[in-house]
Amino acid sequence: MATYDKGDVVRLQAEFVDGTTGEYSDPSEVTIKHKDPSANTATLTLSGGEVTKSSTGIYTVDLTLDEVGTWYWHAEGTVSPAAAGERSLEVRTTQF
């Protein structure tokens, strides 16, 4: 699990690969959800303008880590078959 400092901005990156060809592929919709250590959640979408397409099959969201603890994030894409994945990161207390 990656560790960051409170106040860091991290880029969450979701990658979508065609299971048959092994090549990057664009879903018709991308959703990235995140949950902070206080269990507040947010849902960000490509169609809503919160998720950015970097290149074919690669989508990102910049997230400001404003709370110490474990954050979780989940990415989903509407491809055939559907794809999803979840990760976590840790925000530590700074000494200054």
PDB file of C-alpha atoms in Angstrom:
ATOM      1  CA  MET A   1       0.000   0.000   0.000  1.00  0.00           C
ATOM      2  CA  ALA A   2       1.365   3.415  -0.957  1.00  0.00           C
ATOM      3  CA  THR A   3       1.826   6.028   1.798  1.00  0.00           C
ATOM      4  CA  TYR A   4       1.333   9.784   1.391  1.00  0.00           C
ATOM      5  CA  ASP A   5       1.290  12.911   3.546  1.00  0.00           C
ATOM      6  CA  LYS A   6      -1.864  14.806   4.445  1.00  0.00           C
ATOM      7  CA  GLY A   7      -2.391  17.512   1.817  1.00  0.00           C
ATOM      8  CA  ASP A   8      -0.803  15.569  -1.049  1.00  0.00           C
ATOM      9  CA  VAL A   9      -2.635  15.416  -4.363  1.00  0.00           C
ATOM     10  CA  VAL A  10      -2.517  11.960  -5.925  1.00  0.00           C
ATOM     11  CA  ARG A  11      -3.501  10.915  -9.422  1.00  0.00           C
ATOM     12  CA  LEU A  12      -5.684   7.822  -9.401  1.00  0.00           C
ATOM     13  CA  GLN A  13      -5.280   5.947 -12.673  1.00  0.00           C
ATOM     14  CA  ALA A  14      -7.618   3.311 -14.078  1.00  0.00           C
ATOM     15  CA  GLU A  15      -6.504   1.186 -17.022  1.00  0.00           C
ATOM     16  CA  PHE A  16      -8.866  -0.842 -19.206  1.00  0.00           C
ATOM     17  CA  VAL A  17      -7.545  -3.671 -21.364  1.00  0.00           C
ATOM     18  CA  ASP A  18      -9.494  -5.825 -23.798  1.00  0.00           C
ATOM     19  CA  GLY A  19      -9.475  -9.354 -22.380  1.00  0.00           C
ATOM     20  CA  THR A  20      -9.262 -10.910 -25.839  1.00  0.00           C
ATOM     21  CA  THR A  21      -6.657  -8.774 -27.598  1.00  0.00           C
ATOM     22  CA  GLY A  22      -4.695  -7.557 -24.557  1.00  0.00           C
ATOM     23  CA  GLU A  23      -4.777  -4.014 -25.952  1.00  0.00           C
ATOM     24  CA  TYR A  24      -6.000  -0.896 -24.181  1.00  0.00           C
ATOM     25  CA  SER A  25      -9.665  -0.255 -24.844  1.00  0.00           C
ATOM     26  CA  ASP A  26     -12.092   2.592 -24.096  1.00  0.00           C
ATOM     27  CA  PRO A  27     -15.199   1.839 -22.047  1.00  0.00           C
ATOM     28  CA  SER A  28     -18.352   3.771 -22.911  1.00  0.00           C
ATOM     29  CA  GLU A  29     -18.421   5.017 -19.291  1.00  0.00           C
ATOM     30  CA  VAL A  30     -15.830   5.173 -16.517  1.00  0.00           C
ATOM     31  CA  THR A  31     -16.708   5.554 -12.836  1.00  0.00           C
ATOM     32  CA  ILE A  32     -14.164   6.130 -10.065  1.00  0.00           C
ATOM     33  CA  LYS A  33     -15.415   5.996  -6.483  1.00  0.00           C
ATOM     34  CA  HIS A  34     -13.396   6.900  -3.409  1.00  0.00           C
ATOM     35  CA  LYS A  35     -13.927   6.665   0.343  1.00  0.00           C
ATOM     36  CA  ASP A  36     -11.987   8.689   2.911  1.00  0.00           C
ATOM     37  CA  PRO A  37     -11.066   7.442   6.423  1.00  0.00           C
ATOM     38  CA  SER A  38     -14.320   8.919   7.835  1.00  0.00           C
ATOM     39  CA  ALA A  39     -16.306   6.766   5.345  1.00  0.00           C
ATOM     40  CA  ASN A  40     -17.405   9.752   3.224  1.00  0.00           C
ATOM     41  CA  THR A  41     -17.774   8.594  -0.367  1.00  0.00           C
ATOM     42  CA  ALA A  42     -17.781  10.279  -3.765  1.00  0.00           C
ATOM     43  CA  THR A  43     -18.617   8.956  -7.220  1.00  0.00           C
ATOM     44  CA  LEU A  44     -16.860  10.580 -10.176  1.00  0.00           C
ATOM     45  CA  THR A  45     -17.664   9.838 -13.822  1.00  0.00           C
ATOM     46  CA  LEU A  46     -16.301  10.449 -17.271  1.00  0.00           C
ATOM     47  CA  SER A  47     -19.696  11.689 -18.492  1.00  0.00           C
ATOM     48  CA  GLY A  48     -19.894  14.057 -15.500  1.00  0.00           C
ATOM     49  CA  GLY A  49     -16.529  15.582 -16.398  1.00  0.00           C
ATOM     50  CA  GLU A  50     -14.734  14.547 -13.191  1.00  0.00           C
ATOM     51  CA  VAL A  51     -12.736  11.709 -14.804  1.00  0.00           C
ATOM     52  CA  THR A  52     -10.185  12.566 -17.500  1.00  0.00           C
ATOM     53  CA  LYS A  53      -9.170  10.383 -20.424  1.00  0.00           C
ATOM     54  CA  SER A  54      -5.347  10.394 -20.693  1.00  0.00           C
ATOM     55  CA  SER A  55      -5.103   8.065 -23.684  1.00  0.00           C
ATOM     56  CA  THR A  56      -6.844   4.998 -25.049  1.00  0.00           C
ATOM     57  CA  GLY A  57      -7.941   2.887 -22.082  1.00  0.00           C
ATOM     58  CA  ILE A  58      -6.299   5.125 -19.450  1.00  0.00           C
ATOM     59  CA  TYR A  59      -8.387   7.419 -17.221  1.00  0.00           C
ATOM     60  CA  THR A  60      -7.398   9.566 -14.240  1.00  0.00           C
ATOM     61  CA  VAL A  61      -8.732  11.593 -11.306  1.00  0.00           C
ATOM     62  CA  ASP A  62      -6.693  13.941  -9.111  1.00  0.00           C
ATOM     63  CA  LEU A  63      -7.575  13.514  -5.433  1.00  0.00           C
ATOM     64  CA  THR A  64      -6.541  15.800  -2.557  1.00  0.00           C
ATOM     65  CA  LEU A  65      -5.768  13.745   0.547  1.00  0.00           C
ATOM     66  CA  ASP A  66      -7.149  15.928   3.316  1.00  0.00           C
ATOM     67  CA  GLU A  67      -7.514  13.331   6.055  1.00  0.00           C
ATOM     68  CA  VAL A  68      -5.121  10.954   7.834  1.00  0.00           C
ATOM     69  CA  GLY A  69      -5.898   7.233   7.577  1.00  0.00           C
ATOM     70  CA  THR A  70      -6.720   4.647   4.926  1.00  0.00           C
ATOM     71  CA  TRP A  71      -8.430   5.739   1.703  1.00  0.00           C
ATOM     72  CA  TYR A  72     -10.054   3.323  -0.726  1.00  0.00           C
ATOM     73  CA  TRP A  73     -10.837   3.784  -4.389  1.00  0.00           C
ATOM     74  CA  HIS A  74     -12.620   1.704  -6.963  1.00  0.00           C
ATOM     75  CA  ALA A  75     -12.720   2.040 -10.746  1.00  0.00           C
ATOM     76  CA  GLU A  76     -15.339   0.556 -13.062  1.00  0.00           C
ATOM     77  CA  GLY A  77     -15.726   0.577 -16.814  1.00  0.00           C
ATOM     78  CA  THR A  78     -18.590  -0.459 -19.035  1.00  0.00           C
ATOM     79  CA  VAL A  79     -16.717  -2.683 -21.443  1.00  0.00           C
ATOM     80  CA  SER A  80     -17.542  -6.168 -22.599  1.00  0.00           C
ATOM     81  CA  PRO A  81     -17.038  -7.908 -20.276  1.00  0.00           C
ATOM     82  CA  ALA A  82     -17.326  -5.294 -17.523  1.00  0.00           C
ATOM     83  CA  ALA A  83     -14.128  -4.447 -15.653  1.00  0.00           C
ATOM     84  CA  ALA A  84     -13.535  -3.244 -12.092  1.00  0.00           C
ATOM     85  CA  GLY A  85     -10.735  -2.953  -9.574  1.00  0.00           C
ATOM     86  CA  GLU A  86     -10.148  -1.615  -6.053  1.00  0.00           C
ATOM     87  CA  ARG A  87      -7.068  -0.231  -4.313  1.00  0.00           C
ATOM     88  CA  SER A  88      -6.159   1.574  -1.110  1.00  0.00           C
ATOM     89  CA  LEU A  89      -3.605   4.105   0.077  1.00  0.00           C
ATOM     90  CA  GLU A  90      -2.476   5.393   3.446  1.00  0.00           C
ATOM     91  CA  VAL A  91      -2.182   9.023   4.560  1.00  0.00           C
ATOM     92  CA  ARG A  92       0.149   9.548   7.500  1.00  0.00           C
ATOM     93  CA  THR A  93       0.341  12.288  10.082  1.00  0.00           C
ATOM     94  CA  THR A  94       3.124  14.769   9.429  1.00  0.00           C
ATOM     95  CA  GLN A  95       5.440  15.916  12.197  1.00  0.00           C
ATOM     96  CA  PHE A  96       5.245  19.612  11.226  1.00  0.00           C
TER      97      PHE A  96
END
